[in-house]
Coordinates of C-alpha atoms in Angstrom, one line a residue:
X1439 CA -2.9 -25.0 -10.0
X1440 CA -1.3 -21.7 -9.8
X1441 CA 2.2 -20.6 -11.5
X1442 CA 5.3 -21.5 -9.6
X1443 CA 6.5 -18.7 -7.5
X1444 CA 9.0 -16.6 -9.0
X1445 CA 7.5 -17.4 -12.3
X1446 CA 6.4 -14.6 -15.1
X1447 CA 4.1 -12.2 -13.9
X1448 CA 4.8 -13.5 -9.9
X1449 CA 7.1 -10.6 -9.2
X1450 CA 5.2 -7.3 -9.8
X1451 CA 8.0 -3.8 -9.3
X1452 CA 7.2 -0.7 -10.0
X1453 CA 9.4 2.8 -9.4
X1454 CA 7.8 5.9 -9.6
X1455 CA 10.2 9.2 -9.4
X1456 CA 8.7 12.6 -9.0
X1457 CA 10.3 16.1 -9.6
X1458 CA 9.3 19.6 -9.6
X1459 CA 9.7 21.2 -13.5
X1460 CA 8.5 25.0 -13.4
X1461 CA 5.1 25.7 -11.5
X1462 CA 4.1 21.8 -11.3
X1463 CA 5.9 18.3 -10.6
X1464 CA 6.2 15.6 -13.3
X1465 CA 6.2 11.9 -12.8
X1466 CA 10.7 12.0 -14.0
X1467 CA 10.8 8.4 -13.6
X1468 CA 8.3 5.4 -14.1
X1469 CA 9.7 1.3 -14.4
X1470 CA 7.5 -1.4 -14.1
X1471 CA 7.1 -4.9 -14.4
X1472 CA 3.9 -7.0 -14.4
X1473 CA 1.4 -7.4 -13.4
X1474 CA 2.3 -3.7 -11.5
X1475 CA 1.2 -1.1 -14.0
X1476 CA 1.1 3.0 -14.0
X1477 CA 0.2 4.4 -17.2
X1478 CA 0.9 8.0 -16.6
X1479 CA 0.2 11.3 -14.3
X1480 CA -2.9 13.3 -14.2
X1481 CA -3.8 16.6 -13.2
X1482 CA -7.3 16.9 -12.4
X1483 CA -7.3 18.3 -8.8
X1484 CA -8.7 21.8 -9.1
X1485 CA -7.4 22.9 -5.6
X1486 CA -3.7 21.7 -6.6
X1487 CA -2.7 22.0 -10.8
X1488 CA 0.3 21.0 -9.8
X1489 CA -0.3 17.9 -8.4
X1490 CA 0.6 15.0 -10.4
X1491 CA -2.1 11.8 -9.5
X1492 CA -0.8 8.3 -10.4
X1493 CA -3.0 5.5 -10.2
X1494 CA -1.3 2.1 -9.8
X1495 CA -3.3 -0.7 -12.1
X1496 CA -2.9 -4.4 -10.8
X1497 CA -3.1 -6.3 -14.5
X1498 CA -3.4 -9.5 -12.6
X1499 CA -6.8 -9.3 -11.2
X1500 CA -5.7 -9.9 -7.5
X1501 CA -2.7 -10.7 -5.5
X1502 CA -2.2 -14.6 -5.4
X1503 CA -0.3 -16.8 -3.8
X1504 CA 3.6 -16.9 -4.3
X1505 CA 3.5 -13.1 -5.6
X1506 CA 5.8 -11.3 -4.6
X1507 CA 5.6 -7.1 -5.0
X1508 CA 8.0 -4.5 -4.4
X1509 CA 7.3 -0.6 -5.2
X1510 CA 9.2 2.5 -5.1
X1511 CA 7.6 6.4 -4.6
X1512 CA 10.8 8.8 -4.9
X1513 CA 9.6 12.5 -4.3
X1514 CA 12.1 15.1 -5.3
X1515 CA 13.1 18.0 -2.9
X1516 CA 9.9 20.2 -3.6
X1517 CA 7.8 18.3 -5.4
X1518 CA 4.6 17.2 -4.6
X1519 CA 2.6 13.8 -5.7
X1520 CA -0.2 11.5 -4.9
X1521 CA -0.2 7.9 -5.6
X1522 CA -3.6 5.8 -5.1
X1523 CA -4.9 2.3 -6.6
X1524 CA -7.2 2.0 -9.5
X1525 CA -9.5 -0.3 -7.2
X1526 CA -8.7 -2.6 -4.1
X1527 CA -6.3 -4.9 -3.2
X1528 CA -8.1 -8.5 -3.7
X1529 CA -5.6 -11.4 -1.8
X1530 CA -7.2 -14.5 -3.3
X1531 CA -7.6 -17.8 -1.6
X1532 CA -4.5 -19.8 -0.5
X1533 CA -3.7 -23.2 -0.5
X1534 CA -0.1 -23.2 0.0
X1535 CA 2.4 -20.3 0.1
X1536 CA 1.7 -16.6 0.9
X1537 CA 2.1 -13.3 -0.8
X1538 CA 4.1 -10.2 0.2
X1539 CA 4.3 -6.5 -0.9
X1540 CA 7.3 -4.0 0.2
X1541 CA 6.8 -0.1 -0.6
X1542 CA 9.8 2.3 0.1
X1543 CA 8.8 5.9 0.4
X1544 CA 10.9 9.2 0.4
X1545 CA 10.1 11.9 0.7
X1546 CA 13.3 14.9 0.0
X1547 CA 13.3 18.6 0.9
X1548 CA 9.9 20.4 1.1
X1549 CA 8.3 17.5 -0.5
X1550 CA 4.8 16.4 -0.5
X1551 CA 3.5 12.9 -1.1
X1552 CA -0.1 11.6 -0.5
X1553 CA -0.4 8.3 -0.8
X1554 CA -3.8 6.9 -0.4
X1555 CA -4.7 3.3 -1.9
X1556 CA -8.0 1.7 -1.8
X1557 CA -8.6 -0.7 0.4
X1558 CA -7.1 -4.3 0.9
X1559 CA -9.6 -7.3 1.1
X1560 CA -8.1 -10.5 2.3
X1561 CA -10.3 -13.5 1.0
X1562 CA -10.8 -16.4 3.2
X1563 CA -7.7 -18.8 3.9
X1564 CA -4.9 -16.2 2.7
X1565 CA -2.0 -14.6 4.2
X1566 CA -0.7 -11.8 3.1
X1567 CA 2.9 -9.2 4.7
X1568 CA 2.8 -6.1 3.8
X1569 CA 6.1 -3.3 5.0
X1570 CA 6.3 -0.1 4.7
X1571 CA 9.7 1.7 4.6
X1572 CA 9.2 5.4 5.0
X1573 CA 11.9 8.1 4.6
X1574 CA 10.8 11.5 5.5
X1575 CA 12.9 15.0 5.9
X1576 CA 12.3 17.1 8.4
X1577 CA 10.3 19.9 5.8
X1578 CA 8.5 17.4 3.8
X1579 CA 5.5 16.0 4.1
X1580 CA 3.6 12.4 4.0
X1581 CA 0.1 11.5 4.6
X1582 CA 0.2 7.7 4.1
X1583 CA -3.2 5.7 4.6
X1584 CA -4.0 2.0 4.8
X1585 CA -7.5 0.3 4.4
X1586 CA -8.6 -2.9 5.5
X1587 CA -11.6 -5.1 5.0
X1588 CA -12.2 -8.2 7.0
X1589 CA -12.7 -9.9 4.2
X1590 CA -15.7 -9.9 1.6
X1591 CA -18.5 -9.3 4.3
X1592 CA -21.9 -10.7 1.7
X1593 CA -20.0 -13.1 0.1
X1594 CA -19.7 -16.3 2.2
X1595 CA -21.0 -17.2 5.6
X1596 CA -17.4 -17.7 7.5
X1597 CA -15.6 -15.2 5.2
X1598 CA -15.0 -12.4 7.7
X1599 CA -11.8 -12.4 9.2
X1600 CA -12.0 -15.9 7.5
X1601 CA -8.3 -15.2 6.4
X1602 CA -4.9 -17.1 7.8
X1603 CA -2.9 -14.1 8.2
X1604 CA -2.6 -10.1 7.6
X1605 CA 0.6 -8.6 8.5
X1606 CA 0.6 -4.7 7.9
X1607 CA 3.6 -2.5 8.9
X1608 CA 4.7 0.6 8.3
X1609 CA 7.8 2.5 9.5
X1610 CA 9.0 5.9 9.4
X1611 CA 12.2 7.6 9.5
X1612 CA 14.6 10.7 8.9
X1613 CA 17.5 10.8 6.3
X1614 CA 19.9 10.2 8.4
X1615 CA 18.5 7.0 9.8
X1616 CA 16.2 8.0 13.4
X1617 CA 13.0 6.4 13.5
X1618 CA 9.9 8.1 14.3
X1619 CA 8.2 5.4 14.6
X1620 CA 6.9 1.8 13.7
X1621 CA 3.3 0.8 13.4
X1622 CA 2.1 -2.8 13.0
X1623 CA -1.3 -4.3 12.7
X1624 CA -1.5 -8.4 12.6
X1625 CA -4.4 -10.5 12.4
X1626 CA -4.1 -14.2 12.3
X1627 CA -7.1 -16.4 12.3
X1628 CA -6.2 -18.2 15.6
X1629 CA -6.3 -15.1 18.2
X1630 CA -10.1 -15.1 18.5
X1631 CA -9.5 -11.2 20.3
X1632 CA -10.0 -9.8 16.8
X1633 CA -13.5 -9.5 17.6
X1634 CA -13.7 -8.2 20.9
X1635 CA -15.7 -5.0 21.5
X1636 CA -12.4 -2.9 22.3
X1637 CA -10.9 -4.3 19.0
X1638 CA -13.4 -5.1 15.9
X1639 CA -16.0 -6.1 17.7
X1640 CA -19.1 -5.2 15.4
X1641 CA -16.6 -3.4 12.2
X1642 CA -15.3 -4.6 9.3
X1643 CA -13.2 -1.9 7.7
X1644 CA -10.1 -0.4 9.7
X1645 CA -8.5 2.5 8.2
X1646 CA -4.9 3.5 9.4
X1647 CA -3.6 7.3 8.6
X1648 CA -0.6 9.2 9.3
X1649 CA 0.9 12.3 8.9
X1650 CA 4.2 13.5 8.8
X1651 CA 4.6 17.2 8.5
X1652 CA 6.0 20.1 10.2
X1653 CA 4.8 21.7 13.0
X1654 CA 4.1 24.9 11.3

């Protein structure tokens, strides 16, 4: 049986606060709680020194049911970041419950944020919410991305799109509350449509991008 929800190490957080100091940005601010984990920035993109990469580490092997994540990317006015996943985003078999993960972006004054995870891979018989809050001024920019499996293709013969539910949604808006837009992708095992040749009919990864910038 798994842990009661709520219980240790059901409730990942993690904040992450970025802010320009001289001619690159620094990761200011880092809280976490297991099982969410970053260990520290890097700089080891050649085209941008600057750049501070953060790579959040999932300690608990998988998202299982009951778990409950919330995460928070703060980007200072001009600083710049990119965020990613140290692997992919396993959502483990259910037999009761579901799991959920909330992300709040924002993105200040002539910022710039990539944030680019590795992909999410719902195993047969979950169901898993994930929401997106993005805040973006007008002279910053986000590329946000989102990857989806239909579930572990070689593993098991009804495991793609074997899952119960996948709820992704993402919305973006300006400082002063105007929303540019909401985006929202839901799968549930029951609408047999998934599969139609206009929809996913012959895939099994689905990859969602956007980006917020500037005209100029």
């Amino acid at each position: 049986a798994q842990m009661r929800a709520a219980g240790p190490g059901k409730i990942g957080e993690l904040r992450l606060g970025f802010s320009r100091r001289g001619p690159r940005s620094v990761l200011h601010d880092l809280y976490r709680v297991a099982p969410l984990l970053v260990q520290q920035a890097l700089y080891w993109d050649e085209a941008m020194p600057e750049l501070p990469i953060c790579s959040i580490i999932s300690v608990g092997g998988g998202i299982l049911q009951g778990d409950r994540y919330r995460m928070e990317i703060n980007v200072d006015e001009g600083a710049c970041a990119q965020v990613t996943s140290q692997g992919a985003n396993r959502i483990h078999r259910m037999d009761a419950n579901y799991a959920s993960q909330h992300l709040d972006i924002c993105a200040k004054a002539g910022a710039y944020l990539e944030y680019v995870p590795d992909f999410t891979i719902p195993y047969r018989d979950s169901r898993f919410i994930n929401e997106t809050e993005i805040t973006v001024d007008e002279s910053a920019t986000v590329l946000y991305a989102e990857m989806m499996m239909s579930g572990r293709k070689h593993h098991h013969v009804d495991e793609r799109f074997g899952f119960d539910l996948l709820s992704m949604k993402v919305t973006a808006r300006r400082p002063d509350g105007q929303r540019l837009f909401t985006d929202k992708v839901l799968i549930d095992k029951e609408n047999p449509t998934i599969d139609f040749s206009a929809v996913m009919g012959g895939f099994d990864a689905f990859a969602n991008v956007a980006c917020l910038t500037p005209p100029e």
